[in-house]
């Protein structure tokens, strides 16, 4: 999910390894209470700092989530489904894809496949951040649910490693904003009336365009986008709604022509 | 079960699995680089396809209507790095205005 707004500053202070251990002389009872409290205090302070850094993203997530709630409701998804979706899928692009494809008369299968493909990038992101997570497989799988574009980017140290506290705190803050915003949007959206009168059907391609702009980070990405757009348009007269979008993913196969990562 | 709920449940389950796949399946190994290269391009390809199909398609016809003007307005906002919600608002306002004429 790309919430938009400021690019996270990869060099921002406050991230890095655990706070340096503070030495204290051992108390008479043999237990080192002071340094334990210091470490706990430092952890809390780091968590609070991470939460503060994530706040602007949470606000953006809240308004973006509200827009999803409004659009999904007026696209016929009802009031409960959008909130459940935000709570489980936690991905703006995929969620909007489902809402817009169903609203345009596409099949459930097409909506599902498009959403899954859009969330496909979280696979490699999950792999990259997995070594930083803690606990057994189940717990790490749970922690990995908080991986979205912003939490991943903020937690990245730039050398391929990730800082778990930042990832989890940012993810949690974003999650709360996203689901809460969706709930607000759903409640407000029911009062809107005919979406086409308000031009709301035009909001979907606009949002996808804005999301697309954030994903064009390389020439390969630009080529894939142009090729995908051309393929999809070409297929519109030939296939039911939704299918052109799926077929357009063939454009990403240009990523196979290179040996390493695209430029 | 309605179409909407089928989509929500399936996409929800698959998304959870995708995010869980890192820690659970591959541990500390990474995807082969070529596969990573392909997966990196999925979002741009699908998003671009969604832009054109949502703005220029009406069932099986390619049409240029009030949505195209809305998209142009959104494009202007995106070009000057405006917030994406502003782009959506601009598009909605332009499209609604043209339809009201």
mmCIF file of C-alpha atoms in Angstrom:
data_model
loop_
_atom_site.group_PDB
_atom_site.id
_atom_site.type_symbol
_atom_site.label_atom_id
_atom_site.label_comp_id
_atom_site.label_asym_id
_atom_site.label_seq_id
_atom_site.Cartn_x
_atom_site.Cartn_y
_atom_site.Cartn_z
ATOM 1 C CA UNK A 1 0.000 0.000 0.000
ATOM 2 C CA UNK A 2 1.463 3.318 -0.909
ATOM 3 C CA UNK A 3 -0.101 6.020 1.116
ATOM 4 C CA UNK A 4 1.609 8.862 -0.659
ATOM 5 C CA UNK A 5 3.100 11.964 0.890
ATOM 6 C CA UNK A 6 6.738 12.562 1.734
ATOM 7 C CA UNK A 7 9.381 10.077 0.733
ATOM 8 C CA UNK A 8 10.803 8.454 3.868
ATOM 9 C CA UNK A 9 14.294 9.690 4.596
ATOM 10 C CA UNK A 10 16.535 6.640 4.571
ATOM 11 C CA UNK A 11 19.141 8.449 6.599
ATOM 12 C CA UNK A 12 16.836 9.631 9.387
ATOM 13 C CA UNK A 13 18.394 9.515 12.818
ATOM 14 C CA UNK A 14 17.125 7.366 15.613
ATOM 15 C CA UNK A 15 17.415 4.081 13.785
ATOM 16 C CA UNK A 16 20.238 1.644 14.116
ATOM 17 C CA UNK A 17 21.269 -1.067 16.514
ATOM 18 C CA UNK A 18 20.117 -1.355 20.113
ATOM 19 C CA UNK A 19 21.173 1.382 22.482
ATOM 20 C CA UNK A 20 24.635 0.841 23.870
ATOM 21 C CA UNK A 21 24.614 -1.045 27.136
ATOM 22 C CA UNK A 22 25.044 1.148 30.179
ATOM 23 C CA UNK A 23 27.373 -0.157 32.867
ATOM 24 C CA UNK A 24 26.430 0.004 36.520
ATOM 25 C CA UNK A 25 28.131 -1.480 39.494
ATOM 26 C CA UNK A 26 26.256 -4.619 40.578
ATOM 27 C CA UNK A 27 23.959 -4.004 43.611
ATOM 28 C CA UNK A 28 24.529 -6.002 46.743
ATOM 29 C CA UNK A 29 21.690 -8.460 46.066
ATOM 30 C CA UNK A 30 23.487 -9.578 42.887
ATOM 31 C CA UNK A 31 20.766 -8.485 40.460
ATOM 32 C CA UNK A 32 21.444 -5.655 38.054
ATOM 33 C CA UNK A 33 18.145 -3.781 38.250
ATOM 34 C CA UNK A 34 19.444 -0.417 37.106
ATOM 35 C CA UNK A 35 20.790 -1.413 33.703
ATOM 36 C CA UNK A 36 17.709 -3.544 33.026
ATOM 37 C CA UNK A 37 15.480 -0.538 33.675
ATOM 38 C CA UNK A 38 17.740 1.640 31.528
ATOM 39 C CA UNK A 39 17.488 -0.770 28.629
ATOM 40 C CA UNK A 40 13.716 -1.023 28.997
ATOM 41 C CA UNK A 41 13.445 2.768 29.138
ATOM 42 C CA UNK A 42 15.563 3.097 26.032
ATOM 43 C CA UNK A 43 13.372 0.575 24.202
ATOM 44 C CA UNK A 44 10.235 2.483 25.116
ATOM 45 C CA UNK A 45 11.797 5.722 23.977
ATOM 46 C CA UNK A 46 12.768 4.187 20.634
ATOM 47 C CA UNK A 47 9.251 2.818 20.171
ATOM 48 C CA UNK A 48 7.762 6.222 20.907
ATOM 49 C CA UNK A 49 10.144 7.853 18.438
ATOM 50 C CA UNK A 50 9.165 5.348 15.770
ATOM 51 C CA UNK A 51 5.476 5.953 16.473
ATOM 52 C CA UNK A 52 5.985 9.707 16.145
ATOM 53 C CA UNK A 53 7.724 9.254 12.798
ATOM 54 C CA UNK A 54 4.869 7.088 11.623
ATOM 55 C CA UNK A 55 2.129 9.546 12.614
ATOM 56 C CA UNK A 56 2.042 11.528 9.346
ATOM 57 C CA UNK A 57 1.741 8.233 7.519
ATOM 58 C CA UNK A 58 -1.088 7.184 9.824
ATOM 59 C CA UNK A 59 -2.996 10.369 9.035
ATOM 60 C CA UNK A 60 -2.484 9.813 5.330
ATOM 61 C CA UNK A 61 -3.507 6.165 5.759
ATOM 62 C CA UNK A 62 -6.631 7.322 7.560
ATOM 63 C CA UNK A 63 -7.738 9.637 4.772
ATOM 64 C CA UNK A 64 -6.765 7.147 2.079
ATOM 65 C CA UNK A 65 -8.630 4.423 3.949
ATOM 66 C CA UNK A 66 -11.660 6.696 4.231
ATOM 67 C CA UNK A 67 -11.597 7.247 0.474
ATOM 68 C CA UNK A 68 -11.498 3.483 -0.001
ATOM 69 C CA UNK A 69 -14.457 3.102 2.353
ATOM 70 C CA UNK A 70 -16.457 5.689 0.443
ATOM 71 C CA UNK A 71 -15.619 4.342 -3.013
ATOM 72 C CA UNK A 72 -16.019 0.690 -2.084
ATOM 73 C CA UNK A 73 -19.427 1.321 -0.555
ATOM 74 C CA UNK A 74 -20.636 3.263 -3.559
ATOM 75 C CA UNK A 75 -19.215 0.547 -5.815
ATOM 76 C CA UNK A 76 -21.637 -1.870 -4.217
ATOM 77 C CA UNK A 77 -19.423 -3.625 -1.700
ATOM 78 C CA UNK A 78 -21.671 -2.878 1.235
ATOM 79 C CA UNK A 79 -20.513 -1.621 4.619
ATOM 80 C CA UNK A 80 -18.862 -4.626 6.207
ATOM 81 C CA UNK A 81 -16.835 -6.101 3.350
ATOM 82 C CA UNK A 82 -14.610 -3.034 2.840
ATOM 83 C CA UNK A 83 -13.645 -2.945 6.517
ATOM 84 C CA UNK A 84 -12.913 -6.670 6.598
ATOM 85 C CA UNK A 85 -10.866 -6.209 3.458
ATOM 86 C CA UNK A 86 -8.802 -3.412 4.952
ATOM 87 C CA UNK A 87 -8.176 -5.521 8.033
ATOM 88 C CA UNK A 88 -6.981 -8.575 6.111
ATOM 89 C CA UNK A 89 -5.576 -7.373 2.815
ATOM 90 C CA UNK A 90 -3.976 -4.159 4.129
ATOM 91 C CA UNK A 91 -3.055 -2.958 0.667
ATOM 92 C CA UNK A 92 -4.563 0.070 -1.088
ATOM 93 C CA UNK A 93 -3.821 -0.875 -4.684
ATOM 94 C CA UNK A 94 -5.238 -4.378 -4.355
ATOM 95 C CA UNK A 95 -8.323 -3.228 -2.496
ATOM 96 C CA UNK A 96 -9.140 -0.495 -4.985
ATOM 97 C CA UNK A 97 -8.589 -2.974 -7.811
ATOM 98 C CA UNK A 98 -11.236 -5.317 -6.426
ATOM 99 C CA UNK A 99 -13.716 -2.493 -5.861
ATOM 100 C CA UNK A 100 -13.241 -0.994 -9.300
ATOM 101 C CA UNK A 101 -13.247 -4.252 -11.258
ATOM 102 C CA UNK A 102 -16.412 -5.485 -9.557
ATOM 103 C CA UNK A 103 -18.044 -2.089 -10.104
ATOM 104 C CA UNK A 104 -17.159 -2.183 -13.807
ATOM 105 C CA UNK A 105 -18.866 -5.549 -14.175
ATOM 106 C CA UNK A 106 -15.757 -7.689 -14.136
ATOM 107 C CA UNK A 107 -15.819 -11.235 -12.840
ATOM 108 C CA UNK A 108 -14.864 -12.198 -9.305
ATOM 109 C CA UNK A 109 -11.972 -14.189 -10.716
ATOM 110 C CA UNK A 110 -10.579 -11.178 -12.547
ATOM 111 C CA UNK A 111 -10.873 -9.018 -9.429
ATOM 112 C CA UNK A 112 -9.136 -11.643 -7.308
ATOM 113 C CA UNK A 113 -6.277 -12.202 -9.729
ATOM 114 C CA UNK A 114 -5.645 -8.467 -10.185
ATOM 115 C CA UNK A 115 -5.554 -7.945 -6.425
ATOM 116 C CA UNK A 116 -3.240 -10.880 -5.859
ATOM 117 C CA UNK A 117 -0.865 -9.670 -8.561
ATOM 118 C CA UNK A 118 -0.785 -6.202 -7.049
ATOM 119 C CA UNK A 119 0.036 -7.617 -3.646
ATOM 120 C CA UNK A 120 2.624 -9.911 -5.219
ATOM 121 C CA UNK A 121 5.395 -7.435 -4.502
ATOM 122 C CA UNK A 122 4.919 -8.063 -0.768
ATOM 123 C CA UNK A 123 6.315 -11.552 -1.329
ATOM 124 C CA UNK A 124 9.890 -10.387 -1.981
ATOM 125 C CA UNK A 125 9.514 -7.623 0.609
ATOM 126 C CA UNK A 126 8.465 -10.226 3.153
ATOM 127 C CA UNK A 127 11.466 -12.337 2.221
ATOM 128 C CA UNK A 128 13.815 -9.406 2.561
ATOM 129 C CA UNK A 129 12.580 -8.389 6.004
ATOM 130 C CA UNK A 130 12.024 -11.911 7.370
ATOM 131 C CA UNK A 131 15.489 -12.298 8.925
ATOM 132 C CA UNK A 132 14.798 -9.243 11.111
ATOM 133 C CA UNK A 133 11.662 -10.673 12.688
ATOM 134 C CA UNK A 134 11.551 -12.648 15.920
ATOM 135 C CA UNK A 135 10.115 -15.853 17.227
ATOM 136 C CA UNK A 136 8.902 -19.071 15.707
ATOM 137 C CA UNK A 137 7.384 -19.329 12.261
ATOM 138 C CA UNK A 138 3.878 -18.452 13.384
ATOM 139 C CA UNK A 139 4.926 -15.364 15.256
ATOM 140 C CA UNK A 140 7.155 -14.180 12.441
ATOM 141 C CA UNK A 141 4.385 -14.819 9.933
ATOM 142 C CA UNK A 142 2.138 -12.656 12.109
ATOM 143 C CA UNK A 143 4.701 -9.875 12.382
ATOM 144 C CA UNK A 144 5.196 -9.992 8.619
ATOM 145 C CA UNK A 145 1.557 -8.948 8.135
ATOM 146 C CA UNK A 146 2.621 -5.432 9.074
ATOM 147 C CA UNK A 147 4.853 -5.148 6.014
ATOM 148 C CA UNK A 148 3.549 -2.480 3.665
ATOM 149 C CA UNK A 149 5.459 -0.040 1.481
ATOM 150 C CA UNK A 150 5.872 2.637 4.144
ATOM 151 C CA UNK A 151 6.739 0.442 7.120
ATOM 152 C CA UNK A 152 9.168 -1.487 4.953
ATOM 153 C CA UNK A 153 10.813 1.658 3.601
ATOM 154 C CA UNK A 154 11.108 3.345 7.017
ATOM 155 C CA UNK A 155 12.579 0.215 8.594
ATOM 156 C CA UNK A 156 15.105 -0.359 5.851
ATOM 157 C CA UNK A 157 18.663 0.399 6.893
ATOM 158 C CA UNK A 158 19.702 0.644 3.267
ATOM 159 C CA UNK A 159 22.079 -2.301 3.405
ATOM 160 C CA UNK A 160 19.471 -5.026 3.009
ATOM 161 C CA UNK A 161 18.723 -5.335 6.727
ATOM 162 C CA UNK A 162 15.671 -4.082 8.563
ATOM 163 C CA UNK A 163 14.979 -2.694 11.997
ATOM 164 C CA UNK A 164 12.228 -4.724 13.587
ATOM 165 C CA UNK A 165 10.901 -2.149 16.117
ATOM 166 C CA UNK A 166 10.473 0.460 13.393
ATOM 167 C CA UNK A 167 8.826 -2.044 11.097
ATOM 168 C CA UNK A 168 6.338 -3.205 13.711
ATOM 169 C CA UNK A 169 5.486 0.174 15.207
ATOM 170 C CA UNK A 170 5.092 1.865 11.832
ATOM 171 C CA UNK A 171 3.087 -1.074 10.541
ATOM 172 C CA UNK A 172 0.766 -1.031 13.550
ATOM 173 C CA UNK A 173 0.195 2.708 13.345
ATOM 174 C CA UNK A 174 -0.531 2.501 9.621
ATOM 175 C CA UNK A 175 -2.800 -0.475 10.140
ATOM 176 C CA UNK A 176 -4.854 1.329 12.755
ATOM 177 C CA UNK A 177 -5.201 4.385 10.518
ATOM 178 C CA UNK A 178 -6.089 2.309 7.486
ATOM 179 C CA UNK A 179 -8.790 0.185 9.103
ATOM 180 C CA UNK A 180 -10.174 3.067 11.156
ATOM 181 C CA UNK A 181 -10.270 5.305 8.095
ATOM 182 C CA UNK A 182 -12.084 2.634 6.106
ATOM 183 C CA UNK A 183 -14.714 2.389 8.827
ATOM 184 C CA UNK A 184 -15.276 6.145 8.752
ATOM 185 C CA UNK A 185 -15.458 6.124 4.962
ATOM 186 C CA UNK A 186 -17.945 3.280 4.914
ATOM 187 C CA UNK A 187 -20.232 5.056 7.357
ATOM 188 C CA UNK A 188 -20.012 8.333 5.455
ATOM 189 C CA UNK A 189 -20.178 6.747 2.023
ATOM 190 C CA UNK A 190 -23.598 5.302 2.489
ATOM 191 C CA UNK A 191 -24.982 8.828 2.529
ATOM 192 C CA UNK A 192 -23.585 9.788 -0.858
ATOM 193 C CA UNK A 193 -26.117 8.897 -3.554
ATOM 194 C CA UNK A 194 -25.300 8.144 -7.190
ATOM 195 C CA UNK A 195 -21.525 7.908 -7.485
ATOM 196 C CA UNK A 196 -21.472 8.803 -11.180
ATOM 197 C CA UNK A 197 -23.198 12.126 -10.506
ATOM 198 C CA UNK A 198 -20.284 12.955 -8.265
ATOM 199 C CA UNK A 199 -17.717 11.721 -10.755
ATOM 200 C CA UNK A 200 -16.562 9.087 -8.258
ATOM 201 C CA UNK A 201 -15.952 6.530 -10.995
ATOM 202 C CA UNK A 202 -13.275 8.905 -12.227
ATOM 203 C CA UNK A 203 -11.578 8.742 -8.856
ATOM 204 C CA UNK A 204 -10.458 5.145 -9.394
ATOM 205 C CA UNK A 205 -8.254 5.733 -12.446
ATOM 206 C CA UNK A 206 -6.965 8.919 -10.813
ATOM 207 C CA UNK A 207 -5.851 7.012 -7.716
ATOM 208 C CA UNK A 208 -4.313 4.261 -9.812
ATOM 209 C CA UNK A 209 -2.408 6.897 -11.760
ATOM 210 C CA UNK A 210 -1.062 8.429 -8.562
ATOM 211 C CA UNK A 211 -0.123 4.981 -7.225
ATOM 212 C CA UNK A 212 1.497 4.145 -10.545
ATOM 213 C CA UNK A 213 3.636 7.271 -10.352
ATOM 214 C CA UNK A 214 5.133 6.087 -7.057
ATOM 215 C CA UNK A 215 5.982 2.699 -8.567
ATOM 216 C CA UNK A 216 7.901 4.043 -11.562
ATOM 217 C CA UNK A 217 11.333 3.856 -10.001
ATOM 218 C CA UNK A 218 13.283 2.551 -12.962
ATOM 219 C CA UNK A 219 13.260 2.486 -16.741
ATOM 220 C CA UNK A 220 12.144 -1.128 -16.609
ATOM 221 C CA UNK A 221 9.179 -0.125 -14.465
ATOM 222 C CA UNK A 222 8.253 2.601 -16.955
ATOM 223 C CA UNK A 223 8.517 0.152 -19.853
ATOM 224 C CA UNK A 224 6.397 -2.399 -18.035
ATOM 225 C CA UNK A 225 3.779 0.262 -17.329
ATOM 226 C CA UNK A 226 3.586 1.471 -20.927
ATOM 227 C CA UNK A 227 3.509 -2.058 -22.274
ATOM 228 C CA UNK A 228 0.889 -3.087 -19.724
ATOM 229 C CA UNK A 229 -1.308 -0.125 -20.629
ATOM 230 C CA UNK A 230 -1.044 -0.881 -24.358
ATOM 231 C CA UNK A 231 -1.802 -4.576 -23.863
ATOM 232 C CA UNK A 232 -4.804 -3.840 -21.692
ATOM 233 C CA UNK A 233 -6.308 -1.322 -24.117
ATOM 234 C CA UNK A 234 -5.786 -3.672 -27.031
ATOM 235 C CA UNK A 235 -7.664 -6.414 -25.233
ATOM 236 C CA UNK A 236 -10.677 -4.383 -24.107
ATOM 237 C CA UNK A 237 -12.760 -5.141 -27.205
ATOM 238 C CA UNK A 238 -11.727 -8.775 -27.117
ATOM 239 C CA UNK A 239 -12.307 -9.915 -23.549
ATOM 240 C CA UNK A 240 -14.755 -9.426 -20.651
ATOM 241 C CA UNK A 241 -13.998 -6.676 -18.114
ATOM 242 C CA UNK A 242 -11.119 -7.517 -15.814
ATOM 243 C CA UNK A 243 -9.351 -9.915 -18.156
ATOM 244 C CA UNK A 244 -7.380 -7.210 -20.017
ATOM 245 C CA UNK A 245 -5.836 -6.192 -16.701
ATOM 246 C CA UNK A 246 -4.710 -9.728 -15.954
ATOM 247 C CA UNK A 247 -3.327 -10.270 -19.435
ATOM 248 C CA UNK A 248 -1.405 -7.013 -19.211
ATOM 249 C CA UNK A 249 0.776 -8.549 -16.493
ATOM 250 C CA UNK A 250 2.581 -10.350 -19.286
ATOM 251 C CA UNK A 251 4.366 -7.009 -19.630
ATOM 252 C CA UNK A 252 6.355 -7.759 -16.498
ATOM 253 C CA UNK A 253 8.045 -10.660 -18.232
ATOM 254 C CA UNK A 254 10.434 -8.096 -19.697
ATOM 255 C CA UNK A 255 12.027 -8.345 -16.270
ATOM 256 C CA UNK A 256 13.295 -11.794 -17.261
ATOM 257 C CA UNK A 257 15.518 -10.489 -20.008
ATOM 258 C CA UNK A 258 18.034 -9.141 -17.568
ATOM 259 C CA UNK A 259 20.447 -11.179 -15.523
ATOM 260 C CA UNK A 260 20.406 -9.059 -12.415
ATOM 261 C CA UNK A 261 17.909 -6.598 -11.036
ATOM 262 C CA UNK A 262 16.541 -4.117 -13.596
ATOM 263 C CA UNK A 263 18.369 -0.782 -13.795
ATOM 264 C CA UNK B 1 -22.053 -16.259 -1.048
ATOM 265 C CA UNK B 2 -22.016 -12.970 -2.917
ATOM 266 C CA UNK B 3 -19.331 -12.036 -5.424
ATOM 267 C CA UNK B 4 -18.049 -9.321 -3.147
ATOM 268 C CA UNK B 5 -17.504 -11.644 -0.195
ATOM 269 C CA UNK B 6 -15.866 -14.321 -2.299
ATOM 270 C CA UNK B 7 -13.400 -11.732 -3.561
ATOM 271 C CA UNK B 8 -12.779 -10.256 -0.118
ATOM 272 C CA UNK B 9 -12.184 -13.619 1.539
ATOM 273 C CA UNK B 10 -9.971 -15.073 -1.168
ATOM 274 C CA UNK B 11 -7.886 -11.934 -1.579
ATOM 275 C CA UNK B 12 -7.607 -11.633 2.203
ATOM 276 C CA UNK B 13 -6.370 -15.179 2.634
ATOM 277 C CA UNK B 14 -3.960 -14.967 -0.290
ATOM 278 C CA UNK B 15 -2.565 -11.621 0.895
ATOM 279 C CA UNK B 16 -1.964 -13.024 4.364
ATOM 280 C CA UNK B 17 -0.200 -16.003 2.858
ATOM 281 C CA UNK B 18 1.926 -13.817 0.580
ATOM 282 C CA UNK B 19 3.159 -11.757 3.492
ATOM 283 C CA UNK B 20 3.693 -14.832 5.640
ATOM 284 C CA UNK B 21 5.610 -16.618 2.895
ATOM 285 C CA UNK B 22 8.884 -14.883 3.674
ATOM 286 C CA UNK B 23 9.386 -16.124 7.216
ATOM 287 C CA UNK B 24 7.551 -19.390 6.796
ATOM 288 C CA UNK B 25 8.656 -20.871 3.519
ATOM 289 C CA UNK B 26 12.001 -19.493 2.580
ATOM 290 C CA UNK B 27 13.560 -18.636 5.898
ATOM 291 C CA UNK B 28 16.614 -16.600 5.154
ATOM 292 C CA UNK B 29 17.012 -17.525 1.530
ATOM 293 C CA UNK B 30 15.929 -15.069 -1.162
ATOM 294 C CA UNK B 31 14.046 -15.500 -4.408
ATOM 295 C CA UNK B 32 16.228 -15.968 -7.481
ATOM 296 C CA UNK B 33 17.167 -12.554 -8.808
ATOM 297 C CA UNK B 34 15.418 -13.036 -12.107
ATOM 298 C CA UNK B 35 12.146 -13.842 -10.386
ATOM 299 C CA UNK B 36 12.563 -10.810 -8.140
ATOM 300 C CA UNK B 37 13.054 -8.728 -11.269
ATOM 301 C CA UNK B 38 9.730 -9.918 -12.642
ATOM 302 C CA UNK B 39 7.823 -9.474 -9.400
ATOM 303 C CA UNK B 40 9.141 -5.905 -9.112
ATOM 304 C CA UNK B 41 7.399 -5.084 -12.378
ATOM 305 C CA UNK B 42 4.008 -6.529 -11.474
ATOM 306 C CA UNK B 43 2.694 -3.416 -9.761
ATOM 307 C CA UNK B 44 3.616 -0.962 -12.553
ATOM 308 C CA UNK B 45 2.131 -3.226 -15.221
ATOM 309 C CA UNK B 46 -1.119 -3.907 -13.383
ATOM 310 C CA UNK B 47 -1.584 -0.329 -12.173
ATOM 311 C CA UNK B 48 -1.061 1.053 -15.684
ATOM 312 C CA UNK B 49 -3.559 -1.443 -17.045
ATOM 313 C CA UNK B 50 -6.048 -0.402 -14.380
ATOM 314 C CA UNK B 51 -5.595 3.271 -15.248
ATOM 315 C CA UNK B 52 -6.421 2.778 -18.911
ATOM 316 C CA UNK B 53 -9.213 0.257 -18.466
ATOM 317 C CA UNK B 54 -10.941 2.303 -15.766
ATOM 318 C CA UNK B 55 -10.644 5.560 -17.697
ATOM 319 C CA UNK B 56 -11.119 4.518 -21.296
ATOM 320 C CA UNK B 57 -13.183 1.343 -21.315
ATOM 321 C CA UNK B 58 -16.919 0.972 -21.137
ATOM 322 C CA UNK B 59 -17.742 -2.712 -21.095
ATOM 323 C CA UNK B 60 -16.054 -3.817 -24.326
ATOM 324 C CA UNK B 61 -15.665 -0.450 -26.002
ATOM 325 C CA UNK B 62 -12.776 1.931 -25.819
ATOM 326 C CA UNK B 63 -14.346 5.343 -25.253
ATOM 327 C CA UNK B 64 -13.113 8.796 -24.487
ATOM 328 C CA UNK B 65 -15.628 10.501 -22.235
ATOM 329 C CA UNK B 66 -15.777 12.729 -19.190
ATOM 330 C CA UNK B 67 -13.484 10.311 -17.356
ATOM 331 C CA UNK B 68 -10.654 11.140 -19.736
ATOM 332 C CA UNK B 69 -10.880 14.800 -18.745
ATOM 333 C CA UNK B 70 -10.883 13.741 -15.114
ATOM 334 C CA UNK B 71 -7.768 11.663 -15.687
ATOM 335 C CA UNK B 72 -6.064 14.617 -17.330
ATOM 336 C CA UNK B 73 -6.803 16.718 -14.255
ATOM 337 C CA UNK B 74 -5.419 13.959 -12.035
ATOM 338 C CA UNK B 75 -2.346 13.757 -14.250
ATOM 339 C CA UNK B 76 -1.722 17.454 -13.739
ATOM 340 C CA UNK B 77 -1.870 17.043 -9.956
ATOM 341 C CA UNK B 78 0.441 14.026 -10.058
ATOM 342 C CA UNK B 79 2.876 15.852 -12.354
ATOM 343 C CA UNK B 80 3.343 18.611 -9.775
ATOM 344 C CA UNK B 81 3.650 15.965 -7.018
ATOM 345 C CA UNK B 82 0.324 16.829 -5.458
ATOM 346 C CA UNK B 83 -1.183 14.390 -2.963
ATOM 347 C CA UNK B 84 -2.944 11.427 -4.509
ATOM 348 C CA UNK B 85 -6.222 12.245 -2.798
ATOM 349 C CA UNK B 86 -6.076 15.680 -4.384
ATOM 350 C CA UNK B 87 -5.651 13.975 -7.748
ATOM 351 C CA UNK B 88 -8.729 11.857 -7.084
ATOM 352 C CA UNK B 89 -10.713 14.901 -5.976
ATOM 353 C CA UNK B 90 -9.683 16.873 -9.057
ATOM 354 C CA UNK B 91 -10.708 14.009 -11.305
ATOM 355 C CA UNK B 92 -14.076 13.619 -9.609
ATOM 356 C CA UNK B 93 -14.822 17.334 -9.769
ATOM 357 C CA UNK B 94 -13.883 17.684 -13.446
ATOM 358 C CA UNK B 95 -15.861 14.592 -14.453
ATOM 359 C CA UNK B 96 -18.913 15.540 -12.406
ATOM 360 C CA UNK B 97 -18.855 19.088 -13.786
ATOM 361 C CA UNK B 98 -18.708 17.916 -17.378
ATOM 362 C CA UNK B 99 -21.559 15.474 -16.775
ATOM 363 C CA UNK B 100 -23.676 18.186 -15.225
ATOM 364 C CA UNK B 101 -23.436 20.357 -18.308
#
